[in-house]
mmCIF file of C-alpha atoms in Angstrom:
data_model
loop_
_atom_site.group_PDB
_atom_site.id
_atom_site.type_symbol
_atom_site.label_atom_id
_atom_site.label_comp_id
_atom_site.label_asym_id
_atom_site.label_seq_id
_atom_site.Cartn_x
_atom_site.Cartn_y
_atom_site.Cartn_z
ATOM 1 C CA UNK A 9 118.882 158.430 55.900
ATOM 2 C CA UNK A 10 116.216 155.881 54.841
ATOM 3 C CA UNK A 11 117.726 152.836 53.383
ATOM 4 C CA UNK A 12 115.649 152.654 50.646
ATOM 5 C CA UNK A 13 117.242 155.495 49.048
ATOM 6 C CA UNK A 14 120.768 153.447 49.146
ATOM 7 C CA UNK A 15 119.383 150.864 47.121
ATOM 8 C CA UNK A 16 119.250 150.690 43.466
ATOM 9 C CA UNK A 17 115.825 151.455 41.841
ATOM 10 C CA UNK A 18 115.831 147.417 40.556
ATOM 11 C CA UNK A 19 116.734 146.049 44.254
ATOM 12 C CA UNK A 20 113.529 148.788 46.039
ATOM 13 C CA UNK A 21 111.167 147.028 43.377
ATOM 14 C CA UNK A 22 112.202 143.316 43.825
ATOM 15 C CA UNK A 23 111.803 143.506 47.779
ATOM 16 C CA UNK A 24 108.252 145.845 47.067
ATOM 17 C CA UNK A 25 107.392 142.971 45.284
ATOM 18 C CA UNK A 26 108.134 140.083 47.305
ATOM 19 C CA UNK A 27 106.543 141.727 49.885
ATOM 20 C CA UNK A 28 102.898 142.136 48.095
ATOM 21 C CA UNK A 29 103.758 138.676 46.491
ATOM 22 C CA UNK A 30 104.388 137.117 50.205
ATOM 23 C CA UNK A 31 101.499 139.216 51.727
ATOM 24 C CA UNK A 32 98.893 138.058 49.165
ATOM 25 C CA UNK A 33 99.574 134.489 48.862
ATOM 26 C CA UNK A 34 101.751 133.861 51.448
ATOM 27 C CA UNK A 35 105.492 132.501 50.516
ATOM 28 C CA UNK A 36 105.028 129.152 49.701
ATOM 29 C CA UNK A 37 102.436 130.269 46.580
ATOM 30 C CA UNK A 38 104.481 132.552 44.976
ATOM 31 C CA UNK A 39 107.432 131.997 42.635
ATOM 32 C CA UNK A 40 110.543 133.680 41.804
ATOM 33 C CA UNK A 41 109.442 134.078 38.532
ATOM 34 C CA UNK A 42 105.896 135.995 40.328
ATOM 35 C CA UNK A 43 108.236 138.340 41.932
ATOM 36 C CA UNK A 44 110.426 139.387 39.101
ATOM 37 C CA UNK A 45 107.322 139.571 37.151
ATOM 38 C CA UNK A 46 105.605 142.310 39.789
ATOM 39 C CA UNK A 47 108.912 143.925 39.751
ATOM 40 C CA UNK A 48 109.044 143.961 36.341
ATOM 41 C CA UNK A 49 112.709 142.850 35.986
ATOM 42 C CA UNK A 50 113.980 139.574 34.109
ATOM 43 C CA UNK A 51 114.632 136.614 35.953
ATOM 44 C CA UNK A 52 118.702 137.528 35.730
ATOM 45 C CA UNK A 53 118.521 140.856 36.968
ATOM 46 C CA UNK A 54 116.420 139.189 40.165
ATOM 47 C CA UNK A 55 119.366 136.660 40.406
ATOM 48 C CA UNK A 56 122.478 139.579 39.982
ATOM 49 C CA UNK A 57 120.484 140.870 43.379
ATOM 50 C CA UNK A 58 119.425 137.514 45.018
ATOM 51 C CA UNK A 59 120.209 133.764 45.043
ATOM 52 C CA UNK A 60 116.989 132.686 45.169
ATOM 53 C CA UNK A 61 113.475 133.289 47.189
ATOM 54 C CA UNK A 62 114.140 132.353 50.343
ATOM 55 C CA UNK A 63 117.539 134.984 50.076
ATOM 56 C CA UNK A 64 114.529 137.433 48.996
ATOM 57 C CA UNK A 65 112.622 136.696 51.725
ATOM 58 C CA UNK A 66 115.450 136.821 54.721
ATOM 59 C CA UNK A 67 116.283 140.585 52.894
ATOM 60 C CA UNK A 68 112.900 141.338 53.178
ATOM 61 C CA UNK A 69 112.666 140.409 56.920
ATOM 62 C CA UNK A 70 115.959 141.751 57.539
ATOM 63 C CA UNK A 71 114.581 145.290 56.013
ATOM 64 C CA UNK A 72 111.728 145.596 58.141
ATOM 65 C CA UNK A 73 113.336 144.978 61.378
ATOM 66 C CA UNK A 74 115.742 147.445 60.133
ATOM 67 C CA UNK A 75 112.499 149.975 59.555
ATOM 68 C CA UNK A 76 110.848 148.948 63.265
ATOM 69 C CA UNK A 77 114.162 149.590 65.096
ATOM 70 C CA UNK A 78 114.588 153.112 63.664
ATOM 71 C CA UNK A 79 110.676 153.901 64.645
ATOM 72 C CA UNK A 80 111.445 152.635 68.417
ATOM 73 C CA UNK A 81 115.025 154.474 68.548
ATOM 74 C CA UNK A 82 113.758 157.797 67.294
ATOM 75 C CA UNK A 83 110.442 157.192 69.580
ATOM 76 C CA UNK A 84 112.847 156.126 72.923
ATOM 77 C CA UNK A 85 115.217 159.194 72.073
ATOM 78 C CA UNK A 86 112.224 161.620 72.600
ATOM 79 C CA UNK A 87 110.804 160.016 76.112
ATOM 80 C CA UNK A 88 112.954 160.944 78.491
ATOM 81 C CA UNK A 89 114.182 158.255 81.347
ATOM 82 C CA UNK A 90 110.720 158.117 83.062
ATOM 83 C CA UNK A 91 109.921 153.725 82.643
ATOM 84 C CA UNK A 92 106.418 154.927 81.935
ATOM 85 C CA UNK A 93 107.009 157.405 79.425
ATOM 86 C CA UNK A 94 109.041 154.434 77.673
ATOM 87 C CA UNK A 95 107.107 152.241 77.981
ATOM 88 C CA UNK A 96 104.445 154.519 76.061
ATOM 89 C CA UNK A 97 106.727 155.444 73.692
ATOM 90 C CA UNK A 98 107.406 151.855 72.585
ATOM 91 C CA UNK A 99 104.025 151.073 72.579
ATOM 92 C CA UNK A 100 103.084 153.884 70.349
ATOM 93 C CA UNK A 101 106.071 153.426 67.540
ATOM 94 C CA UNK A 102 104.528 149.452 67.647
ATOM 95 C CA UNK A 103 101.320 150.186 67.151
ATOM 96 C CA UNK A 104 101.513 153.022 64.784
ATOM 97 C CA UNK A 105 104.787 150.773 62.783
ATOM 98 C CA UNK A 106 102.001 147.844 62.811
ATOM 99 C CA UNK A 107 98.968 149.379 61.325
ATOM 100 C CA UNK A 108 100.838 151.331 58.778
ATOM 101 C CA UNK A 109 103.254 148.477 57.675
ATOM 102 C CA UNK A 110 100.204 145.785 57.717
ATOM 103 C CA UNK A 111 101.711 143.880 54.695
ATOM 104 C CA UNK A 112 105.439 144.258 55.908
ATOM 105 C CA UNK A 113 104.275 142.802 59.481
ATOM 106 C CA UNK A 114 102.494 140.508 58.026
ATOM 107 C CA UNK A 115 104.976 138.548 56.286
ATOM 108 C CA UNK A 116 107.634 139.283 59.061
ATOM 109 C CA UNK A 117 105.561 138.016 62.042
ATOM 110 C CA UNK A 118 104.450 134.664 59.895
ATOM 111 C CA UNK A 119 106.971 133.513 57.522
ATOM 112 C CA UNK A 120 109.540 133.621 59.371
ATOM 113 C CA UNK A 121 109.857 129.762 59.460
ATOM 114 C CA UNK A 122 110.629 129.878 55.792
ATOM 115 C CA UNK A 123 113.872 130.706 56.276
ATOM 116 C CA UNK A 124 117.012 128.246 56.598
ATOM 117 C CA UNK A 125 118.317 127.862 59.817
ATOM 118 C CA UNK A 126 121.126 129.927 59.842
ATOM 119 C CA UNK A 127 118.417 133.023 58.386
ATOM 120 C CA UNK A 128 116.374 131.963 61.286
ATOM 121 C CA UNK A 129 119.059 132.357 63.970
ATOM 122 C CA UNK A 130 119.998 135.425 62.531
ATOM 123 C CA UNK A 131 116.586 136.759 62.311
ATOM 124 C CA UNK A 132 115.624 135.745 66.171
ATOM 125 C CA UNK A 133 118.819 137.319 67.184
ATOM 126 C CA UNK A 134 117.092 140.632 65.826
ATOM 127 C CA UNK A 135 113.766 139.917 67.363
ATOM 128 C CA UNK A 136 115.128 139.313 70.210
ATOM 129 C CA UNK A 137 117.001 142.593 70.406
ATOM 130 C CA UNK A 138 113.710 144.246 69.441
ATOM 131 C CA UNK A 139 112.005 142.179 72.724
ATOM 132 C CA UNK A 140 114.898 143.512 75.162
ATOM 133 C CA UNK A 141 114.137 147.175 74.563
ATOM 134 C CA UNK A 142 110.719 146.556 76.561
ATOM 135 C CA UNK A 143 112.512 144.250 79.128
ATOM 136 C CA UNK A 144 114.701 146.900 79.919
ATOM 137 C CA UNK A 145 112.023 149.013 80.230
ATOM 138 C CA UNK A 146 110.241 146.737 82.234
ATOM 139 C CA UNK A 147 113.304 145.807 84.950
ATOM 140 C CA UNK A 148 113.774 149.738 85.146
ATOM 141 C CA UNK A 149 110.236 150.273 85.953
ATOM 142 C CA UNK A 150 110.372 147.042 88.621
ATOM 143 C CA UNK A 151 113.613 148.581 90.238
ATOM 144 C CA UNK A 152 112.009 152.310 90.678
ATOM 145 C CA UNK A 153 109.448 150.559 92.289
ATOM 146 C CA UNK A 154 106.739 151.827 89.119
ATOM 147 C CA UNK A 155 105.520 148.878 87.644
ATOM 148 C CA UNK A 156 104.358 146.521 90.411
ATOM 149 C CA UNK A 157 103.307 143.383 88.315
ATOM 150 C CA UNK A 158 104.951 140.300 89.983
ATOM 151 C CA UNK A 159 104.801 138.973 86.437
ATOM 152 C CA UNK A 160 107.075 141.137 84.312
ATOM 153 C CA UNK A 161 108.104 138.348 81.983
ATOM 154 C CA UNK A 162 104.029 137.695 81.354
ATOM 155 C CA UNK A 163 103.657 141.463 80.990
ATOM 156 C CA UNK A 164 105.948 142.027 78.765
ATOM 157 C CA UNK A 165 104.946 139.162 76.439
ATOM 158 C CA UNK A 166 101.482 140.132 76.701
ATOM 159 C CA UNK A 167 102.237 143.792 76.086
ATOM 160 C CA UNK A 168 104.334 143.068 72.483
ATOM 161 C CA UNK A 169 101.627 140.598 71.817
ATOM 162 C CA UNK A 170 98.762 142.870 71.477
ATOM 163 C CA UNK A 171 100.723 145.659 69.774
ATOM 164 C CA UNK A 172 101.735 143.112 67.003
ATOM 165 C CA UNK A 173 98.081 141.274 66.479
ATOM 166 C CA UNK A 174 97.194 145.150 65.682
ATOM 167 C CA UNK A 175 99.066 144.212 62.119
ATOM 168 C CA UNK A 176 96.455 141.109 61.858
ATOM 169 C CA UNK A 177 93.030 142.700 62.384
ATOM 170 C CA UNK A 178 93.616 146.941 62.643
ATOM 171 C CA UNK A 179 91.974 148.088 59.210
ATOM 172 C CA UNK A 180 92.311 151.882 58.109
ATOM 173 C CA UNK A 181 88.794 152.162 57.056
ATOM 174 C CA UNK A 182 87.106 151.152 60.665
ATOM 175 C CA UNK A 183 85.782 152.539 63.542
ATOM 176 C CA UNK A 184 89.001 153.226 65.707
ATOM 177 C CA UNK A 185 92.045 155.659 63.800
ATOM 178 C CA UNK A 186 95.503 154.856 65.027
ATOM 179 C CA UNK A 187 95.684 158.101 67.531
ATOM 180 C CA UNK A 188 92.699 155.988 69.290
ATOM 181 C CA UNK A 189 94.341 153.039 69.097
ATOM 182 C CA UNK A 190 97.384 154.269 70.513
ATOM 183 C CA UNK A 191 95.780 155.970 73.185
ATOM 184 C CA UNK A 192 93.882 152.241 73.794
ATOM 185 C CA UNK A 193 97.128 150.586 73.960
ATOM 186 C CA UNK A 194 99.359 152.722 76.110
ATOM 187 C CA UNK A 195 96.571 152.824 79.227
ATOM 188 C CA UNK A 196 96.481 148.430 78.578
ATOM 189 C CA UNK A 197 99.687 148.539 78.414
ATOM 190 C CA UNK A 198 100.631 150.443 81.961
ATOM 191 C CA UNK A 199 97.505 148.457 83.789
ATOM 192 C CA UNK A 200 99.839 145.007 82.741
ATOM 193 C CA UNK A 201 102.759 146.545 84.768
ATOM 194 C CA UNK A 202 100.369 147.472 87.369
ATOM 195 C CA UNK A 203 101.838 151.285 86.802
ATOM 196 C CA UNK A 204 101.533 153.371 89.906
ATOM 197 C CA UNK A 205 103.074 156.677 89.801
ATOM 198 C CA UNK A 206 105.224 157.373 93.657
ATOM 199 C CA UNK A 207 102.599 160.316 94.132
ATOM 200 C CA UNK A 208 99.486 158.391 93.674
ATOM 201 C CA UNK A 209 101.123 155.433 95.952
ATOM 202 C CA UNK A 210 102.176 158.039 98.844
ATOM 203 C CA UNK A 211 98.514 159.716 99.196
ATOM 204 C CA UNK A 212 96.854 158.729 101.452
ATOM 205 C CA UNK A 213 93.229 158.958 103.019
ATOM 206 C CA UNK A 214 92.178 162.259 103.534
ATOM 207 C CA UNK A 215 92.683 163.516 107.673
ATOM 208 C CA UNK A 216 89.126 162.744 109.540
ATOM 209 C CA UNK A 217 88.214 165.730 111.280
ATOM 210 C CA UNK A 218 88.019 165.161 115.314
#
């Protein structure tokens, strides 16, 4: 069940808002009293829910890690055990989470150094959980002998990297729909591993005739 339908019809507008509010003019421009205004609540009714901003804003990171995880669960549950097929699966659910989350991305992969330090901690614990689901896909793909990069810690960095930029420039309107993208992504992302399938490693040259 989507979260959002566990939350009271108040709470869904005040994180919608601080979302658009953090999006457009980043968290350190926009007020408390901006949010509740967008959310069209009163200043005490934003309060009964939150603390304060920054509580707003850790909720708000909180909920979209919560929204990313379910896309790259429900992706890896469909894939199989094939590292390659994994690995394309987790590429897909982050590119296609990215460009249709833009705003939500946005705010989660920048303003994340708002946050206290005990938010912080908690939120890098999460993004790091996030990061191990393509390390472990990565270490399965080095022990099968699949992905022959002698740089899986670069790859794997590099691979996350480019899926999340796609939340910074990807626009819905251009030249390239997601499917494209996608497709784009998956084939960069195997060439980083250095992806070579056993069959296509075991053929050899074709027998010379005598």
């Amino acid at each position: 069940m989507d979260l959002d339908t566990l939350r009271p019809a108040g709470h869904r507008a005040l994180l919608e808002a601080a979302r658009q509010e953090f999006a457009e003019r980043g968290y350190g421009s926009t007020s408390i009293r901006d949010i509740a205004q967008r959310a069209g609540v009163s200043l005490s009714a934003l309060y009964h829910y939150y603390g304060g901003k920054q509580e707003l804003l850790h909720a708000l990171l909180d909920e979209g890690m919560d929204r990313y995880r379910r896309a790259c669960d429900t992706a890896l549950a469909g894939a199989g055990d094939d590292p390659a097929e994994r690995l394309e699966a987790l590429v897909e659910a982050t590119v296609r989470f990215r460009a249709g989350q833009r705003d939500r991305s946005a705010v989660e992969l920048t303003e994340d150094r708002s946050l206290n330090d005990e938010q912080r901690a908690h939120f890098h614990r999460r993004r790091a959980e996030a990061t191990r689901m393509f390390q472990d896909v990565v270490e399965d793909g080095r022990a099968r002998a699949l992905f022959l990069t002698p740089y899986p810690d670069d790859a794997r960095r590099a691979v996350i990297a480019m899926c999340n930029a796609v939340a910074q420039w990807y626009r819905p309107d251009g030249e390239l729909t997601v499917d494209d993208l996608v497709e784009r992504y998956v084939s960069l992302a195997l060439t980083l591993v250095e992806y070579r399938p056993r069959r296509a490693r075991r053929s050899g040259p074709p027998d010379r005739l005598a």
